[in-house]
Each structure stands twice: as structure tokens, then as C-alpha cells.
Amino acid sequence: MAIFRRAGPGRARLASQTVLSLLAVSAVAAPPPSASSTLIVNAVVIDGTGAARRSACVRVRGDRIAEVGRLSPVPGEAVVDGKGLVLAPGFVDTHSHGDHGILDHPDALGAVSQGISTIVGGQDGGSPWPLSDFFGKLERAHAAVNVAAYAGHGRIRRTVMGDDFRRPARPEELARMKELLAQELRAGALGLSTGLEYDPGIFSAPSEVVELARVAAPAGGRYISHVRSEDRNFWAAIDETIAIGREAKIPVQVSHLKLAMRSLWGQADRLIATFERARAEGVDITADIYPYLYWQSTLTVLFPERNFEDRPTAELVLREISTPEDLLLGTFAPEPSYAGQTLAEIAKGRGTDAPATLMALIREALEYERRTGQDAESVIGTSMSEPDLERLMAWKHANICTDGELDGRHPRGFGTYPRVLGRYVRERKVLTLEEAIRKMTSLAAANVGLRDRGMIRPGAFADLVLLDPATVIDRATTQEPRAPSVGIAKVWVNGGLVYDAGSATGNRPGRVLRREPQS
Ligand SMILES: [Zn+2]
């Protein structure tokens, strides 16, 4: 952070000197006068398609990219010196929880400081309700980033069934859910999201989800899912997702792809083969993934049968999914001092063994939630393996996402994209830089159905990031989840500069991105 701040003024001075010297040159060349525009010079363009990098200038006029190539500044034009850095399309975060915090954090520092220009919310079955209200508020408040959203199945199910959701929906309830989904699609939802490992989605019959996906499909909507199990019933959950794609004729995206159980480790190739088989049969299945071996969720999600007092299940969880040393409380409202402690530490302090402590914490959290109506806990668990992560990240149809919040406890909210670029591109060479950027931009936009974003080409929206591939890296950790990354120099959204020299600029050119009719 300090390095960026010190570099800031110097960079600005250099840019204005460049303006003067380049203006002198262009006065001689006498090109046609131009409407107010910005020319980014001395950058290495990686256009987001996967094509090789090339030296080129990019002219931005208004909210769009006007020209790309060998260009000279025209009179009155602002010139930005790219200083040999990489200019890429702004990153499209296809699985973000930033929709929860964006009205409180309209500068979206966690997002823009890692190069994100568009966040896609309404994930895991939860969405702002109704979307028309949320979109309206956002358009009045103005945010630094673009925001799109799915309509959440869980939100719709809860609205229709209230607290009586621990059962399949009745036909009249399903009919009402379809009406509400249609309403959200009319408001501009990208499609239907589910969180089938969470309440109330976990109690839905597979046919309920298929029926709802059939409402989204003809409207050009898509399906995105936190699948019914990321561990014990994983393969059935993947089969269900593929079946939804096949039966509802809808593109399906698996959210935050992972093999989150020790006995699943090493099966990344089997998973990719399963996806490829489905694709060969005509199911448009894709995925998003974040670059961490640990997730953040709730303690209750670890008990799919919701049998929180079942000791053998607690033992299985701590053996197969996350050890007591690797299970870190993010928040715990009944006893706030537990935040930042592992289950092993808490168990030691309480003088009970780890399975008994896990069961007791859930009991206390549920009691707190009953009393206050507030969420009581969150937890970070380490369940994935590095070789699986690298194999899955490299799958051609997997794009990068954060699954992060703007102000959350998991470092992915600030570190995801720089971590991919620094750790997985530069250090471990899992991806080329061009391929990583494709997975952050054009592939991401395609996987959620956004048009004219995620590519540097004339006519596309001017969402751009200028980054240093030699230094870019994440700094956020579980202990310091909001530590800013290094190596992201500038970020533009719709042609407006939103992040520069380590700080949000205060500009808020972000837009609500509503689903567009299919071409
Ligand atoms: Zn999720």
C-alpha cells in the first residue's frame, strides 16, 4: 500500500509530462480533432480472448473502446502512459457476494483493487429482493463497479413457503415460485441461482429446480449452482446439475468448483471427463473457481442431514472435510472472542474434545439465531488439495471468481485475481498470462451471459485494468483479509478511472447490467 501511495504522485507527474510531449508531436502530425477521449500508450495489450500479447495503444471515448492499434494522440486528448505494463479487460467476477455490501461500500475497494470491474451477485440461492428495488437503489447510489445478479432459488422458496420449508414444495407453491422467478427475470436477472447445500434449497426436490430452470431458459436466462454437495454426495450433485442442463435446455455453471473431501482428492481428471462428456452430449456446462484451498461457509452446512447432535457425523466431518486445526471461526456471535480461533483452540479452551465442541458450537449458534433472528456464525475450512485446484483451474471452461465479500473474513475478497496472476501464472506456471486473463474476462463474461465486456476491441465497454505481471500478488490472509494486493496499477469502469496508485478514486461509473435478449 505504502509503495503504491509513494509511487502515485510520481506516476501522475510522468503522465502529464507525457501529455505535453506527445501533444507537441501530434500538433505536427495534425490529426483530425477528437471528442474528449483518452489514449493509453506504452502498454502491452492482452485482449482477453486468449490471443498473444502485443504492443498497442487503446483509445477510450466515453464509455467504450474506440480504437486499438498504432495510434497517435489528437489535440485535447488525455494520454495515459502504460509504462510497459499489461493492459487487460477489467475482470468479471462471476460469483461475488459483493451485492450484500455494495450499498455500504460503493467504492468496492476489495473488488477494484484486484482489477474487478463487474461483480455478479445473487449467488448460492440468495439474492437481493426484489431485484427491481435493489437495482433501483444501486442506480441512485452509484457504485464504482458494474453489478449484475441472478435470482436466488432459496430467496424465492423462502418467500413462498416461509419457515415451513423442510419439505418438497406443493404444486401451488411451485406455481407461485415460477411467477416470482419470472418477475425477477423481467427485472433483469441473469438467470436462476441455487444453493442446494443450504436451507431452504437443500429440501427441494430435483424436479422443483428443473421446473424453475425451465422458466429461466426460454427467457435467455442461465442456471448457476452451489451444488447439493461438495463432499459426501458430490458425484450425485454433479449428475443433478448436468441433468438440469439437459432437461431444461439451459446453460449451467457450477459455482466455486472444488473437491472438498479427502476421499475425493485426486479425482479432478474424472470430474473434467464427466463435464466433457456432458458437453459432448450438448449440455453447456461450465464452472468458476477461486485460488484457495479453504472455503468460507457455515458450521451447519457440514451436516447435510441437519443431524447436528450426531457424533459420528461430527467425527466424519473432522476426519474427511476439515481437521480441527484447519477449521477457523470467522464470526461467532454467541462468543465473539472465538472469531479467528480454530476449532482445536476453542476445544482446548473449553476442555472438550473437537467433535463435542463442534456440536456444542452449532447448538449455541442455533439458539442465538432463534433468539435474535441474526446469523450467528461463519467458518473457514481447509478441504481442498493443491493438485486438484491446479487441474480444475486449468480446465478450458473454468473461469476465475472470488466467492468473496467486499468486507469479509476470507482473503478471497481482496486477493483472488492477483493471487492467480502471481502465484498460479508467474510462480507455478499453471496457466499462461493470456489464458489466465481469458478466464478472468471473456470466458467469465460468456459463462454468465454478459455481452460487450471482457474483451479489448473497438465497440466493447471500456472496462480495463493496467497491471504489472512481474510484481502482481495477493497480500490478504485469513489473519489480515483486507490487506490490499500489489501490482494493480489502474482500473477503469465504463471509461471512468476507479482505482489508481493504491486508492479508490471516488469515481462511480458502474452500472446495473440487466440480462439482454439473446442474439
Ligand atoms: Zn457457494
Tab-separated table of C-alpha atoms in Angstrom, residues 2-363:
chain	number	residue	atom	x	y	z
A	2	ALA	CA	2.704	2.448	1.052
A	3	ILE	CA	4.727	1.670	-2.059
A	4	PHE	CA	1.729	2.447	-4.250
A	5	ARG	CA	0.998	5.678	-2.406
A	6	ARG	CA	4.567	6.893	-2.836
A	7	ALA	CA	4.549	5.932	-6.484
A	8	GLY	CA	1.243	7.712	-7.090
A	9	PRO	CA	2.167	11.367	-7.467
A	10	GLY	CA	5.291	10.495	-9.463
A	11	ARG	CA	3.207	8.458	-11.842
A	12	ALA	CA	0.729	11.308	-12.262
A	13	ARG	CA	3.540	13.786	-12.985
A	14	LEU	CA	5.033	11.453	-15.511
A	15	ALA	CA	1.672	11.034	-17.229
A	16	SER	CA	1.174	14.784	-17.565
A	17	GLN	CA	4.692	15.250	-18.927
A	18	THR	CA	3.871	12.602	-21.491
A	19	VAL	CA	0.731	14.507	-22.445
A	20	LEU	CA	2.771	17.613	-23.164
A	21	SER	CA	5.474	15.894	-25.176
A	22	LEU	CA	3.036	13.784	-27.167
A	23	LEU	CA	0.843	16.803	-27.841
A	24	ALA	CA	3.830	18.542	-29.382
A	25	VAL	CA	4.308	15.567	-31.703
A	26	SER	CA	0.643	15.351	-32.639
A	27	ALA	CA	0.489	19.086	-33.431
A	28	VAL	CA	2.966	18.397	-36.210
A	29	ALA	CA	1.016	15.370	-37.475
A	30	ALA	CA	-2.264	17.381	-37.336
A	31	PRO	CA	-4.765	14.541	-36.990
A	32	PRO	CA	-8.496	15.303	-37.025
A	33	PRO	CA	-9.873	16.877	-33.845
A	34	SER	CA	-11.496	14.500	-31.438
A	35	ALA	CA	-14.301	14.462	-28.930
A	36	SER	CA	-12.975	14.075	-25.405
A	37	SER	CA	-11.055	10.846	-25.316
A	38	THR	CA	-8.211	9.123	-23.531
A	39	LEU	CA	-5.329	7.362	-25.216
A	40	ILE	CA	-3.463	4.685	-23.285
A	41	VAL	CA	0.045	4.387	-24.709
A	42	ASN	CA	3.108	2.230	-23.975
A	43	ALA	CA	1.042	-0.739	-22.806
A	44	VAL	CA	1.189	-4.405	-23.676
A	45	VAL	CA	-2.354	-5.346	-24.621
A	46	ILE	CA	-3.732	-8.745	-23.644
A	47	ASP	CA	-7.190	-8.567	-25.143
A	48	GLY	CA	-8.983	-11.259	-23.118
A	49	THR	CA	-9.634	-13.661	-25.994
A	50	GLY	CA	-6.569	-15.764	-25.259
A	51	ALA	CA	-4.636	-14.167	-28.149
A	52	ALA	CA	-0.956	-13.426	-27.616
A	53	ARG	CA	0.050	-10.098	-26.079
A	54	ARG	CA	1.001	-7.241	-28.371
A	55	SER	CA	2.135	-3.661	-28.065
A	56	ALA	CA	-0.765	-1.389	-28.914
A	57	CYS	CA	-2.443	1.850	-27.929
A	58	VAL	CA	-6.052	1.873	-26.788
A	59	ARG	CA	-8.305	4.876	-27.319
A	60	VAL	CA	-11.274	5.229	-24.989
A	61	ARG	CA	-14.095	7.556	-25.949
A	62	GLY	CA	-16.951	7.930	-23.499
A	63	ASP	CA	-17.768	4.515	-22.044
A	64	ARG	CA	-16.381	2.478	-24.957
A	65	ILE	CA	-13.136	1.393	-26.514
A	66	ALA	CA	-12.919	3.353	-29.750
A	67	GLU	CA	-9.695	2.109	-31.352
A	68	VAL	CA	-6.870	-0.337	-30.736
A	69	GLY	CA	-3.582	-0.244	-32.609
A	70	ARG	CA	-0.764	2.096	-33.586
A	71	LEU	CA	-2.353	5.399	-32.627
A	72	SER	CA	-1.141	8.940	-32.053
A	73	PRO	CA	-2.751	11.351	-29.640
A	74	VAL	CA	-5.041	14.013	-31.061
A	75	PRO	CA	-5.322	17.566	-29.721
A	76	GLY	CA	-7.134	17.818	-26.431
A	77	GLU	CA	-6.811	14.123	-25.761
A	78	ALA	CA	-5.715	12.865	-22.347
A	79	VAL	CA	-2.808	10.453	-22.563
A	80	VAL	CA	-2.059	7.756	-20.016
A	81	ASP	CA	1.403	6.232	-20.025
A	82	GLY	CA	1.067	2.472	-19.617
A	83	LYS	CA	4.773	2.285	-18.729
A	84	GLY	CA	5.182	-1.096	-20.366
A	85	LEU	CA	2.577	-2.732	-18.106
A	86	VAL	CA	-0.142	-5.122	-19.264
A	87	LEU	CA	-3.493	-3.637	-20.225
A	88	ALA	CA	-6.300	-6.210	-19.961
A	89	PRO	CA	-10.086	-6.108	-19.864
A	90	GLY	CA	-11.475	-5.498	-16.373
A	91	PHE	CA	-12.155	-8.740	-14.534
A	92	VAL	CA	-15.670	-10.170	-14.392
A	93	ASP	CA	-16.316	-11.820	-11.032
A	94	THR	CA	-18.977	-14.402	-11.839
A	95	HIS	CA	-19.553	-15.433	-8.216
A	96	SER	CA	-19.470	-12.475	-5.850
A	97	HIS	CA	-21.131	-11.754	-2.534
A	98	GLY	CA	-20.409	-8.067	-3.044
A	99	ASP	CA	-24.101	-7.434	-3.708
A	100	HIS	CA	-24.647	-7.600	0.069
A	101	GLY	CA	-22.198	-4.793	0.827
A	102	ILE	CA	-22.177	-2.649	-2.294
A	103	LEU	CA	-24.640	-0.025	-0.995
A	104	ASP	CA	-22.456	0.456	2.110
A	105	HIS	CA	-19.179	0.227	0.171
A	106	PRO	CA	-19.965	1.821	-3.216
A	107	ASP	CA	-16.252	2.302	-3.949
A	108	ALA	CA	-15.957	-1.518	-3.839
A	109	LEU	CA	-12.296	-1.295	-2.870
A	110	GLY	CA	-11.956	-5.061	-2.331
A	111	ALA	CA	-13.062	-5.582	-5.938
A	112	VAL	CA	-11.424	-2.734	-7.848
A	113	SER	CA	-8.097	-3.101	-6.018
A	114	GLN	CA	-7.778	-6.558	-7.567
A	115	GLY	CA	-8.824	-5.456	-11.060
A	116	ILE	CA	-12.501	-6.392	-10.950
A	117	SER	CA	-14.827	-4.153	-12.971
A	118	THR	CA	-18.019	-6.265	-12.810
A	119	ILE	CA	-19.448	-8.292	-9.934
A	120	VAL	CA	-22.202	-10.856	-10.345
A	121	GLY	CA	-24.318	-11.353	-7.236
A	122	GLY	CA	-27.495	-13.176	-6.313
A	123	GLN	CA	-25.454	-16.319	-5.708
A	124	ASP	CA	-25.959	-19.597	-3.849
A	125	GLY	CA	-29.728	-19.221	-3.976
A	126	GLY	CA	-29.695	-15.881	-2.148
A	127	SER	CA	-30.487	-12.634	-3.945
A	128	PRO	CA	-31.495	-9.077	-3.076
A	129	TRP	CA	-35.277	-8.954	-3.019
A	130	PRO	CA	-36.882	-7.920	-5.184
A	131	LEU	CA	-34.192	-7.245	-7.754
A	132	SER	CA	-36.070	-4.270	-9.214
A	133	ASP	CA	-35.755	-2.458	-5.858
A	134	PHE	CA	-32.097	-3.364	-5.445
A	135	PHE	CA	-31.216	-2.297	-8.978
A	136	GLY	CA	-33.094	0.988	-8.486
A	137	LYS	CA	-31.259	1.746	-5.238
A	138	LEU	CA	-27.940	0.933	-6.830
A	139	GLU	CA	-28.635	3.216	-9.770
A	140	ARG	CA	-29.462	6.065	-7.402
A	141	ALA	CA	-26.444	5.385	-5.155
A	142	HIS	CA	-23.913	4.825	-7.979
A	143	ALA	CA	-21.123	2.282	-7.459
A	144	ALA	CA	-17.590	2.036	-8.788
A	145	VAL	CA	-18.231	-1.386	-10.370
A	146	ASN	CA	-20.860	-2.849	-12.657
A	147	VAL	CA	-23.308	-5.128	-10.892
A	148	ALA	CA	-25.361	-7.977	-12.329
A	149	ALA	CA	-27.351	-10.554	-10.369
A	150	TYR	CA	-29.069	-13.893	-10.562
A	151	ALA	CA	-32.459	-14.574	-8.953
A	152	GLY	CA	-31.962	-16.831	-5.951
A	153	HIS	CA	-33.981	-20.020	-5.660
A	154	GLY	CA	-33.625	-20.018	-1.867
A	155	ARG	CA	-34.926	-16.475	-1.647
A	156	ILE	CA	-37.925	-17.322	-3.818
A	157	ARG	CA	-38.596	-20.586	-1.955
A	158	ARG	CA	-38.499	-18.835	1.414
A	159	THR	CA	-40.801	-16.086	0.171
A	160	VAL	CA	-43.380	-18.671	-0.880
A	161	MET	CA	-43.010	-21.297	1.872
A	162	GLY	CA	-41.963	-19.141	4.838
A	163	ASP	CA	-40.488	-21.140	7.704
A	164	ASP	CA	-42.261	-24.308	6.600
A	165	PHE	CA	-39.581	-25.149	4.034
A	166	ARG	CA	-38.247	-28.507	5.282
A	167	ARG	CA	-40.225	-30.479	2.712
A	168	PRO	CA	-40.888	-30.629	-1.036
A	169	ALA	CA	-42.955	-27.766	-2.423
A	170	ARG	CA	-46.632	-28.392	-3.201
A	171	PRO	CA	-47.806	-27.813	-6.798
A	172	GLU	CA	-49.424	-24.470	-5.966
A	173	GLU	CA	-46.245	-23.359	-4.203
A	174	LEU	CA	-44.145	-24.308	-7.197
A	175	ALA	CA	-46.520	-22.372	-9.438
A	176	ARG	CA	-46.049	-19.285	-7.248
A	177	MET	CA	-42.267	-19.729	-7.304
A	178	LYS	CA	-42.372	-19.758	-11.105
A	179	GLU	CA	-44.285	-16.471	-11.101
A	180	LEU	CA	-41.757	-14.853	-8.769
A	181	LEU	CA	-38.845	-16.119	-10.833
A	182	ALA	CA	-40.473	-14.705	-13.976
A	183	GLN	CA	-40.815	-11.365	-12.171
A	184	GLU	CA	-37.093	-11.370	-11.285
A	185	LEU	CA	-36.152	-12.313	-14.838
A	186	ARG	CA	-38.210	-9.370	-16.103
A	187	ALA	CA	-36.269	-7.144	-13.697
A	188	GLY	CA	-33.058	-8.249	-15.435
A	189	ALA	CA	-31.802	-11.294	-13.512
A	190	LEU	CA	-29.154	-13.241	-15.456
A	191	GLY	CA	-30.982	-16.447	-14.589
A	192	LEU	CA	-31.602	-18.750	-11.643
A	193	SER	CA	-29.087	-19.445	-8.887
A	194	THR	CA	-29.350	-22.245	-6.367
A	195	GLY	CA	-27.627	-23.058	-3.089
A	196	LEU	CA	-28.698	-26.671	-2.717
A	197	GLU	CA	-26.409	-27.337	0.240
A	198	TYR	CA	-28.132	-24.572	2.241
A	199	ASP	CA	-31.528	-24.045	3.799
A	200	PRO	CA	-34.058	-23.860	2.260
A	201	GLY	CA	-32.704	-25.144	-1.087
A	202	ILE	CA	-31.478	-28.452	0.343
A	203	PHE	CA	-35.077	-29.544	0.942
A	204	SER	CA	-36.143	-29.016	-2.679
A	205	ALA	CA	-36.833	-31.992	-4.923
A	206	PRO	CA	-34.636	-32.099	-8.037
A	207	SER	CA	-37.813	-31.755	-10.119
A	208	GLU	CA	-38.573	-28.406	-8.450
A	209	VAL	CA	-35.262	-26.984	-9.644
A	210	VAL	CA	-35.747	-28.381	-13.153
A	211	GLU	CA	-39.224	-26.822	-13.338
A	212	LEU	CA	-37.827	-23.423	-12.338
A	213	ALA	CA	-34.893	-23.710	-14.735
A	214	ARG	CA	-37.495	-24.319	-17.469
A	215	VAL	CA	-38.912	-20.866	-16.725
A	216	ALA	CA	-35.486	-19.225	-16.999
A	217	ALA	CA	-34.334	-20.974	-20.195
A	218	PRO	CA	-36.763	-19.525	-22.791
A	219	ALA	CA	-36.120	-16.036	-21.386
A	220	GLY	CA	-32.429	-16.425	-22.242
A	221	GLY	CA	-31.628	-16.989	-18.564
A	222	ARG	CA	-28.911	-19.264	-17.272
A	223	TYR	CA	-28.502	-21.608	-14.295
A	224	ILE	CA	-25.706	-21.239	-11.736
A	225	SER	CA	-25.401	-23.514	-8.732
A	226	HIS	CA	-23.711	-24.147	-5.438
A	227	VAL	CA	-24.376	-27.841	-5.942
A	228	ARG	CA	-26.191	-30.075	-3.466
A	229	SER	CA	-22.957	-31.490	-2.050
A	230	GLU	CA	-19.303	-30.532	-2.427
A	231	ASP	CA	-18.169	-33.574	-0.444
A	232	ARG	CA	-20.123	-36.663	0.636
A	233	ASN	CA	-22.678	-36.727	-2.210
A	234	PHE	CA	-20.552	-34.880	-4.726
A	235	TRP	CA	-20.969	-37.096	-7.798
A	236	ALA	CA	-24.756	-37.211	-7.432
A	237	ALA	CA	-24.729	-33.422	-7.127
A	238	ILE	CA	-22.744	-33.070	-10.355
A	239	ASP	CA	-25.112	-35.504	-12.107
A	240	GLU	CA	-28.064	-33.436	-10.900
A	241	THR	CA	-26.518	-30.256	-12.305
A	242	ILE	CA	-25.902	-31.867	-15.682
A	243	ALA	CA	-29.461	-33.262	-15.705
A	244	ILE	CA	-30.855	-29.762	-15.089
A	245	GLY	CA	-28.920	-28.517	-18.107
A	246	ARG	CA	-30.151	-31.359	-20.246
A	247	GLU	CA	-33.792	-31.352	-19.150
A	248	ALA	CA	-34.319	-27.592	-19.005
A	249	LYS	CA	-32.103	-26.915	-22.062
A	250	ILE	CA	-30.259	-24.217	-20.147
A	251	PRO	CA	-26.550	-23.368	-19.808
A	252	VAL	CA	-25.337	-24.479	-16.355
A	253	GLN	CA	-22.423	-23.163	-14.333
A	254	VAL	CA	-21.033	-24.955	-11.274
A	255	SER	CA	-20.131	-22.368	-8.644
A	256	HIS	CA	-16.734	-22.354	-6.889
A	257	LEU	CA	-15.688	-25.758	-8.208
A	258	LYS	CA	-13.905	-27.923	-5.642
A	259	LEU	CA	-13.278	-31.472	-4.416
A	260	ALA	CA	-13.820	-30.713	-0.753
A	261	MET	CA	-13.207	-34.003	0.991
A	262	ARG	CA	-10.099	-36.080	1.479
A	263	SER	CA	-11.516	-39.189	-0.169
A	264	LEU	CA	-12.358	-37.102	-3.262
A	265	TRP	CA	-8.820	-35.794	-3.664
A	266	GLY	CA	-7.081	-36.798	-6.862
A	267	GLN	CA	-10.302	-37.054	-8.879
A	268	ALA	CA	-10.040	-33.791	-10.801
A	269	ASP	CA	-9.465	-35.623	-14.079
A	270	ARG	CA	-12.544	-37.773	-13.511
A	271	LEU	CA	-14.564	-34.607	-12.891
A	272	ILE	CA	-13.282	-32.880	-16.016
A	273	ALA	CA	-14.023	-36.024	-18.047
A	274	THR	CA	-17.575	-36.017	-16.655
A	275	PHE	CA	-18.027	-32.392	-17.707
A	276	GLU	CA	-16.552	-33.022	-21.148
A	277	ARG	CA	-18.853	-35.986	-21.702
A	278	ALA	CA	-21.857	-33.811	-20.844
A	279	ARG	CA	-20.612	-31.074	-23.178
A	280	ALA	CA	-20.173	-33.602	-25.984
A	281	GLU	CA	-23.804	-34.591	-25.421
A	282	GLY	CA	-24.902	-30.980	-25.821
A	283	VAL	CA	-25.068	-29.713	-22.226
A	284	ASP	CA	-23.394	-26.305	-21.979
A	285	ILE	CA	-21.748	-26.875	-18.596
A	286	THR	CA	-19.045	-24.557	-17.271
A	287	ALA	CA	-17.657	-23.635	-13.846
A	288	ASP	CA	-16.000	-20.952	-11.812
A	289	ILE	CA	-13.218	-21.421	-9.276
A	290	TYR	CA	-11.171	-19.423	-6.758
A	291	PRO	CA	-7.469	-19.965	-5.957
A	292	TYR	CA	-7.590	-21.067	-2.315
A	293	LEU	CA	-7.591	-24.466	-0.608
A	294	TYR	CA	-10.038	-23.218	2.004
A	295	TRP	CA	-13.657	-22.157	1.761
A	296	GLN	CA	-15.875	-19.983	3.921
A	297	SER	CA	-19.370	-21.028	4.858
A	298	THR	CA	-21.342	-22.007	7.942
A	299	LEU	CA	-20.855	-24.784	10.501
A	300	THR	CA	-24.346	-26.111	9.794
A	301	VAL	CA	-23.539	-26.775	6.130
A	302	LEU	CA	-21.189	-29.520	7.346
A	303	PHE	CA	-24.220	-31.597	8.380
A	304	PRO	CA	-26.290	-32.245	5.230
A	305	GLU	CA	-28.745	-34.369	7.217
A	306	ARG	CA	-29.007	-31.475	9.683
A	307	ASN	CA	-28.295	-34.060	12.419
A	308	PHE	CA	-26.225	-31.638	14.477
A	309	GLU	CA	-26.175	-33.880	17.577
A	310	ASP	CA	-24.862	-36.929	15.735
A	311	ARG	CA	-21.352	-37.568	16.973
A	312	PRO	CA	-20.323	-39.988	14.171
A	313	THR	CA	-21.181	-37.263	11.629
A	314	ALA	CA	-19.117	-34.718	13.579
A	315	GLU	CA	-16.201	-37.183	13.634
A	316	LEU	CA	-16.540	-37.811	9.890
A	317	VAL	CA	-16.540	-34.050	9.199
A	318	LEU	CA	-13.350	-33.547	11.226
A	319	ARG	CA	-11.648	-36.509	9.597
A	320	GLU	CA	-12.714	-36.050	5.967
A	321	ILE	CA	-13.621	-32.408	5.400
A	322	SER	CA	-11.524	-30.253	7.687
A	323	THR	CA	-9.364	-31.090	10.685
A	324	PRO	CA	-9.974	-29.193	13.956
A	325	GLU	CA	-6.685	-27.343	13.336
A	326	ASP	CA	-7.932	-26.231	9.895
A	327	LEU	CA	-11.440	-25.151	10.893
A	328	LEU	CA	-11.235	-21.418	11.670
A	329	LEU	CA	-14.183	-19.469	13.079
A	330	GLY	CA	-14.754	-16.290	11.048
A	331	THR	CA	-17.511	-14.971	13.282
A	332	PHE	CA	-19.305	-16.431	16.285
A	333	ALA	CA	-21.910	-14.100	17.726
A	334	PRO	CA	-22.645	-16.044	20.953
A	335	GLU	CA	-18.962	-15.717	21.919
A	336	PRO	CA	-17.253	-13.104	19.723
A	337	SER	CA	-13.789	-13.909	21.097
A	338	TYR	CA	-13.912	-17.207	19.148
A	339	ALA	CA	-13.556	-15.298	15.853
A	340	GLY	CA	-10.097	-16.019	14.471
A	341	GLN	CA	-9.646	-19.167	16.596
A	342	THR	CA	-9.543	-22.712	15.258
A	343	LEU	CA	-11.861	-25.421	16.490
A	344	ALA	CA	-8.817	-27.114	18.049
A	345	GLU	CA	-8.024	-23.973	20.064
A	346	ILE	CA	-11.613	-23.476	21.142
A	347	ALA	CA	-11.888	-27.137	22.177
A	348	LYS	CA	-8.730	-26.830	24.236
A	349	GLY	CA	-10.041	-23.710	25.945
A	350	ARG	CA	-13.366	-25.372	26.762
A	351	GLY	CA	-11.801	-28.637	27.842
A	352	THR	CA	-13.953	-30.729	25.488
A	353	ASP	CA	-12.852	-32.805	22.510
A	354	ALA	CA	-13.208	-31.475	18.979
A	355	PRO	CA	-16.362	-33.363	17.870
A	356	ALA	CA	-18.177	-32.449	21.092
A	357	THR	CA	-17.081	-28.825	20.692
A	358	LEU	CA	-18.286	-28.707	17.083
A	359	MET	CA	-21.711	-30.000	18.112
A	360	ALA	CA	-21.886	-27.581	21.042
A	361	LEU	CA	-20.951	-24.557	18.919
A	362	ILE	CA	-23.725	-25.375	16.467
A	363	ARG	CA	-26.193	-25.774	19.353
